[in-house]
Amino acid sequence: MRDHPRKHPHGEQTSHHTDVWTGRASNRIQWLLALGGAAIVALGVELAVDSAWTSGVAPLVMSVVGCIAAGLLVLFLTLAFVHVALKVDMDSLEVRCGHIGVPRRRIPLAHVTGAEFVPHVTPRQWGGWGYRWRPEKGTAVVVRRGEGVVLQLWDGHTFTVTVDDAEAAVRIIRDRLRPGSTAPRR
């Protein structure tokens, strides 16, 4: 958290604490996968427009629908994890994925018991990119390999997110955790 000088209308400066920390991580490789999804959709459209319809309507419709559905699914799943945005305010941490912000997870800081900087998180550790869950590791949002934040939650689970400047995020989260706070009841 940094103090920023702020000018008052009368010219004097005061110190002002930033109440919201934001960070982000991106994965350019996901754009290539999205192009693959777009190509599959284009193939479905091409089949629908230029097919001779000689093999029958049912196989053609299945091919067209299959290509378009598969392509749209690939497009959505890759664009959802092109980047992740992390926002830490005074009361919570919020993770939003992709351009439409879905999936999204909001974790009240009252539910966080600790935060740790991890210098090297990889998709391989979590079984791939995206929103991941592994019983022995917890939940994660992994959009690229690199630094990340690991939150220890009051219920014993962990939540990991890859984000640039993860060390700063951990400092902010630790500063905002209330000493002596009790875990919420279930």
mmCIF file of C-alpha atoms in Angstrom:
data_model
loop_
_atom_site.group_PDB
_atom_site.id
_atom_site.type_symbol
_atom_site.label_atom_id
_atom_site.label_comp_id
_atom_site.label_asym_id
_atom_site.label_seq_id
_atom_site.Cartn_x
_atom_site.Cartn_y
_atom_site.Cartn_z
ATOM 1 C CA MET A 1 0.000 0.000 0.000
ATOM 2 C CA ARG A 2 1.481 3.321 -0.983
ATOM 3 C CA ASP A 3 0.765 6.805 0.220
ATOM 4 C CA HIS A 4 -0.024 9.166 -2.603
ATOM 5 C CA PRO A 5 0.094 12.913 -2.135
ATOM 6 C CA ARG A 6 -3.236 14.527 -2.823
ATOM 7 C CA LYS A 7 -3.697 18.229 -3.431
ATOM 8 C CA HIS A 8 -6.532 19.986 -1.682
ATOM 9 C CA PRO A 9 -8.336 22.882 -3.336
ATOM 10 C CA HIS A 10 -6.261 25.286 -1.220
ATOM 11 C CA GLY A 11 -2.965 23.810 -2.397
ATOM 12 C CA GLU A 12 -1.798 21.856 0.671
ATOM 13 C CA GLN A 13 -0.890 18.186 0.249
ATOM 14 C CA THR A 14 -1.963 15.315 2.441
ATOM 15 C CA SER A 15 -1.215 11.633 2.433
ATOM 16 C CA HIS A 16 -3.901 9.299 1.045
ATOM 17 C CA HIS A 17 -3.992 5.472 1.317
ATOM 18 C CA THR A 18 -5.118 3.530 -1.727
ATOM 19 C CA ASP A 19 -8.162 1.499 -0.692
ATOM 20 C CA VAL A 20 -8.181 -0.890 -3.657
ATOM 21 C CA TRP A 21 -5.281 -2.934 -5.044
ATOM 22 C CA THR A 22 -5.699 -4.447 -8.489
ATOM 23 C CA GLY A 23 -3.529 -6.889 -10.352
ATOM 24 C CA ARG A 24 -3.782 -8.937 -13.458
ATOM 25 C CA ALA A 25 -2.157 -11.762 -15.388
ATOM 26 C CA SER A 26 -2.525 -12.641 -19.069
ATOM 27 C CA ASN A 27 -1.813 -15.578 -21.323
ATOM 28 C CA ARG A 28 -1.276 -14.828 -24.994
ATOM 29 C CA ILE A 29 -1.184 -18.529 -25.910
ATOM 30 C CA GLN A 30 -4.897 -18.693 -25.122
ATOM 31 C CA TRP A 31 -5.519 -16.376 -28.096
ATOM 32 C CA LEU A 32 -4.106 -19.078 -30.377
ATOM 33 C CA LEU A 33 -6.508 -21.607 -28.899
ATOM 34 C CA ALA A 34 -9.355 -19.112 -29.396
ATOM 35 C CA LEU A 35 -8.357 -18.830 -33.061
ATOM 36 C CA GLY A 36 -8.612 -22.617 -33.242
ATOM 37 C CA GLY A 37 -12.153 -22.413 -31.857
ATOM 38 C CA ALA A 38 -13.034 -19.750 -34.416
ATOM 39 C CA ALA A 39 -11.645 -21.992 -37.168
ATOM 40 C CA ILE A 40 -13.873 -24.857 -36.003
ATOM 41 C CA VAL A 41 -16.922 -22.553 -36.102
ATOM 42 C CA ALA A 42 -15.882 -21.421 -39.592
ATOM 43 C CA LEU A 43 -15.636 -25.059 -40.674
ATOM 44 C CA GLY A 44 -19.190 -25.630 -39.453
ATOM 45 C CA VAL A 45 -20.420 -22.620 -41.418
ATOM 46 C CA GLU A 46 -18.463 -23.746 -44.493
ATOM 47 C CA LEU A 47 -20.051 -27.199 -44.259
ATOM 48 C CA ALA A 48 -23.513 -25.652 -44.019
ATOM 49 C CA VAL A 49 -23.019 -23.288 -46.959
ATOM 50 C CA ASP A 50 -20.970 -25.277 -49.453
ATOM 51 C CA SER A 51 -22.029 -28.870 -48.800
ATOM 52 C CA ALA A 52 -23.494 -30.847 -51.670
ATOM 53 C CA TRP A 53 -25.988 -32.436 -49.263
ATOM 54 C CA THR A 54 -25.395 -35.752 -51.081
ATOM 55 C CA SER A 55 -24.815 -37.792 -47.943
ATOM 56 C CA GLY A 56 -28.176 -36.899 -46.444
ATOM 57 C CA VAL A 57 -29.523 -34.186 -44.207
ATOM 58 C CA ALA A 58 -28.977 -35.855 -40.814
ATOM 59 C CA PRO A 59 -25.193 -36.395 -41.128
ATOM 60 C CA LEU A 60 -24.721 -32.886 -42.480
ATOM 61 C CA VAL A 61 -26.787 -31.263 -39.724
ATOM 62 C CA MET A 62 -24.890 -33.283 -37.116
ATOM 63 C CA SER A 63 -21.562 -32.180 -38.615
ATOM 64 C CA VAL A 64 -22.565 -28.524 -38.817
ATOM 65 C CA VAL A 65 -24.076 -28.397 -35.326
ATOM 66 C CA GLY A 66 -21.160 -30.372 -33.896
ATOM 67 C CA CYS A 67 -18.550 -28.063 -35.424
ATOM 68 C CA ILE A 68 -20.336 -24.902 -34.384
ATOM 69 C CA ALA A 69 -21.027 -26.162 -30.833
ATOM 70 C CA ALA A 70 -17.467 -27.441 -30.360
ATOM 71 C CA GLY A 71 -15.993 -24.230 -31.793
ATOM 72 C CA LEU A 72 -18.132 -22.004 -29.564
ATOM 73 C CA LEU A 73 -17.231 -24.101 -26.526
ATOM 74 C CA VAL A 74 -13.508 -23.814 -27.310
ATOM 75 C CA LEU A 75 -13.911 -20.069 -27.902
ATOM 76 C CA PHE A 76 -15.736 -19.500 -24.620
ATOM 77 C CA LEU A 77 -13.414 -21.647 -22.524
ATOM 78 C CA THR A 78 -10.258 -20.085 -23.937
ATOM 79 C CA LEU A 79 -11.466 -16.483 -23.881
ATOM 80 C CA ALA A 80 -12.689 -16.960 -20.319
ATOM 81 C CA PHE A 81 -9.093 -17.602 -19.264
ATOM 82 C CA VAL A 82 -7.100 -15.216 -21.457
ATOM 83 C CA HIS A 83 -6.553 -13.113 -18.361
ATOM 84 C CA VAL A 84 -7.439 -12.899 -14.703
ATOM 85 C CA ALA A 85 -8.056 -9.737 -12.710
ATOM 86 C CA LEU A 86 -7.562 -9.640 -8.955
ATOM 87 C CA LYS A 87 -9.024 -6.864 -6.819
ATOM 88 C CA VAL A 88 -8.363 -6.498 -3.098
ATOM 89 C CA ASP A 89 -10.386 -3.899 -1.246
ATOM 90 C CA MET A 90 -10.781 -3.292 2.473
ATOM 91 C CA ASP A 91 -13.224 -6.177 2.967
ATOM 92 C CA SER A 92 -12.707 -8.773 0.248
ATOM 93 C CA LEU A 93 -10.700 -10.233 -2.565
ATOM 94 C CA GLU A 94 -12.358 -10.702 -5.952
ATOM 95 C CA VAL A 95 -11.103 -12.738 -8.893
ATOM 96 C CA ARG A 96 -12.620 -12.225 -12.354
ATOM 97 C CA CYS A 97 -11.656 -14.216 -15.402
ATOM 98 C CA GLY A 98 -11.690 -13.264 -19.052
ATOM 99 C CA HIS A 99 -13.356 -10.358 -20.776
ATOM 100 C CA ILE A 100 -16.806 -10.908 -19.315
ATOM 101 C CA GLY A 101 -15.579 -11.575 -15.777
ATOM 102 C CA VAL A 102 -16.894 -15.122 -15.553
ATOM 103 C CA PRO A 103 -16.114 -17.210 -13.644
ATOM 104 C CA ARG A 104 -15.850 -14.865 -10.702
ATOM 105 C CA ARG A 105 -15.093 -15.555 -7.062
ATOM 106 C CA ARG A 106 -15.377 -13.163 -4.136
ATOM 107 C CA ILE A 107 -13.702 -14.098 -0.851
ATOM 108 C CA PRO A 108 -14.330 -11.934 2.222
ATOM 109 C CA LEU A 109 -11.046 -11.157 4.001
ATOM 110 C CA ALA A 110 -12.745 -12.318 7.211
ATOM 111 C CA HIS A 111 -12.571 -15.846 5.694
ATOM 112 C CA VAL A 112 -8.819 -15.611 5.020
ATOM 113 C CA THR A 113 -6.368 -16.785 7.683
ATOM 114 C CA GLY A 114 -3.173 -16.224 5.711
ATOM 115 C CA ALA A 115 -1.617 -15.324 2.386
ATOM 116 C CA GLU A 116 1.571 -16.632 0.812
ATOM 117 C CA PHE A 117 3.633 -15.608 -2.205
ATOM 118 C CA VAL A 118 4.503 -18.504 -4.516
ATOM 119 C CA PRO A 119 7.184 -17.656 -7.096
ATOM 120 C CA HIS A 120 6.350 -20.444 -9.537
ATOM 121 C CA VAL A 121 2.824 -21.745 -10.208
ATOM 122 C CA THR A 122 2.413 -23.868 -13.329
ATOM 123 C CA PRO A 123 -0.611 -25.202 -15.202
ATOM 124 C CA ARG A 124 0.983 -28.654 -14.915
ATOM 125 C CA GLN A 125 0.720 -28.511 -11.094
ATOM 126 C CA TRP A 126 -3.007 -27.944 -11.405
ATOM 127 C CA GLY A 127 -3.811 -30.130 -14.412
ATOM 128 C CA GLY A 128 -4.108 -27.289 -16.923
ATOM 129 C CA TRP A 129 -5.208 -23.707 -17.360
ATOM 130 C CA GLY A 130 -8.433 -22.322 -16.012
ATOM 131 C CA TYR A 131 -10.458 -22.660 -12.840
ATOM 132 C CA ARG A 132 -9.102 -25.811 -11.212
ATOM 133 C CA TRP A 133 -9.835 -27.973 -8.179
ATOM 134 C CA ARG A 134 -7.640 -30.690 -6.750
ATOM 135 C CA PRO A 135 -8.604 -32.363 -3.469
ATOM 136 C CA GLU A 136 -5.040 -32.385 -2.143
ATOM 137 C CA LYS A 137 -4.261 -28.800 -3.218
ATOM 138 C CA GLY A 138 -7.469 -26.751 -3.108
ATOM 139 C CA THR A 139 -8.860 -24.424 -5.783
ATOM 140 C CA ALA A 140 -6.936 -22.278 -8.259
ATOM 141 C CA VAL A 141 -7.299 -19.884 -11.149
ATOM 142 C CA VAL A 142 -4.290 -20.461 -13.387
ATOM 143 C CA VAL A 143 -3.978 -18.431 -16.597
ATOM 144 C CA ARG A 144 -0.202 -18.685 -17.035
ATOM 145 C CA ARG A 145 2.885 -20.019 -15.314
ATOM 146 C CA GLY A 146 4.640 -17.698 -12.930
ATOM 147 C CA GLU A 147 4.100 -16.000 -9.608
ATOM 148 C CA GLY A 148 0.916 -16.351 -7.649
ATOM 149 C CA VAL A 149 -0.924 -15.824 -4.386
ATOM 150 C CA VAL A 150 -2.027 -18.695 -2.149
ATOM 151 C CA LEU A 151 -4.734 -17.888 0.369
ATOM 152 C CA GLN A 152 -5.317 -20.060 3.410
ATOM 153 C CA LEU A 153 -9.036 -19.962 4.148
ATOM 154 C CA TRP A 154 -10.730 -20.352 7.528
ATOM 155 C CA ASP A 155 -12.289 -23.693 6.499
ATOM 156 C CA GLY A 156 -8.857 -25.279 5.869
ATOM 157 C CA HIS A 157 -8.980 -24.965 2.066
ATOM 158 C CA THR A 158 -6.589 -22.972 -0.091
ATOM 159 C CA PHE A 159 -7.206 -20.728 -3.072
ATOM 160 C CA THR A 160 -4.395 -19.982 -5.542
ATOM 161 C CA VAL A 161 -4.413 -17.355 -8.278
ATOM 162 C CA THR A 162 -1.690 -16.439 -10.756
ATOM 163 C CA VAL A 163 -1.231 -12.686 -10.875
ATOM 164 C CA ASP A 164 1.542 -10.248 -11.736
ATOM 165 C CA ASP A 165 3.160 -8.569 -8.715
ATOM 166 C CA ALA A 166 1.874 -11.303 -6.410
ATOM 167 C CA GLU A 167 4.283 -10.183 -3.661
ATOM 168 C CA ALA A 168 2.513 -6.821 -3.468
ATOM 169 C CA ALA A 169 -0.869 -8.549 -3.350
ATOM 170 C CA VAL A 170 0.293 -10.738 -0.461
ATOM 171 C CA ARG A 171 1.581 -7.682 1.444
ATOM 172 C CA ILE A 172 -1.740 -5.880 0.965
ATOM 173 C CA ILE A 173 -3.786 -8.916 2.004
ATOM 174 C CA ARG A 174 -1.642 -9.520 5.098
ATOM 175 C CA ASP A 175 -1.921 -5.844 6.061
ATOM 176 C CA ARG A 176 -5.693 -6.040 5.817
ATOM 177 C CA LEU A 177 -6.155 -9.240 7.782
ATOM 178 C CA ARG A 178 -7.464 -8.293 11.154
ATOM 179 C CA PRO A 179 -5.291 -9.594 14.015
ATOM 180 C CA GLY A 180 -7.253 -11.648 16.487
ATOM 181 C CA SER A 181 -10.284 -12.022 14.234
ATOM 182 C CA THR A 182 -12.253 -15.202 14.625
ATOM 183 C CA ALA A 183 -13.338 -17.465 11.849
ATOM 184 C CA PRO A 184 -16.978 -17.120 10.760
ATOM 185 C CA ARG A 185 -19.286 -19.854 11.924
ATOM 186 C CA ARG A 186 -20.818 -22.260 9.466
#
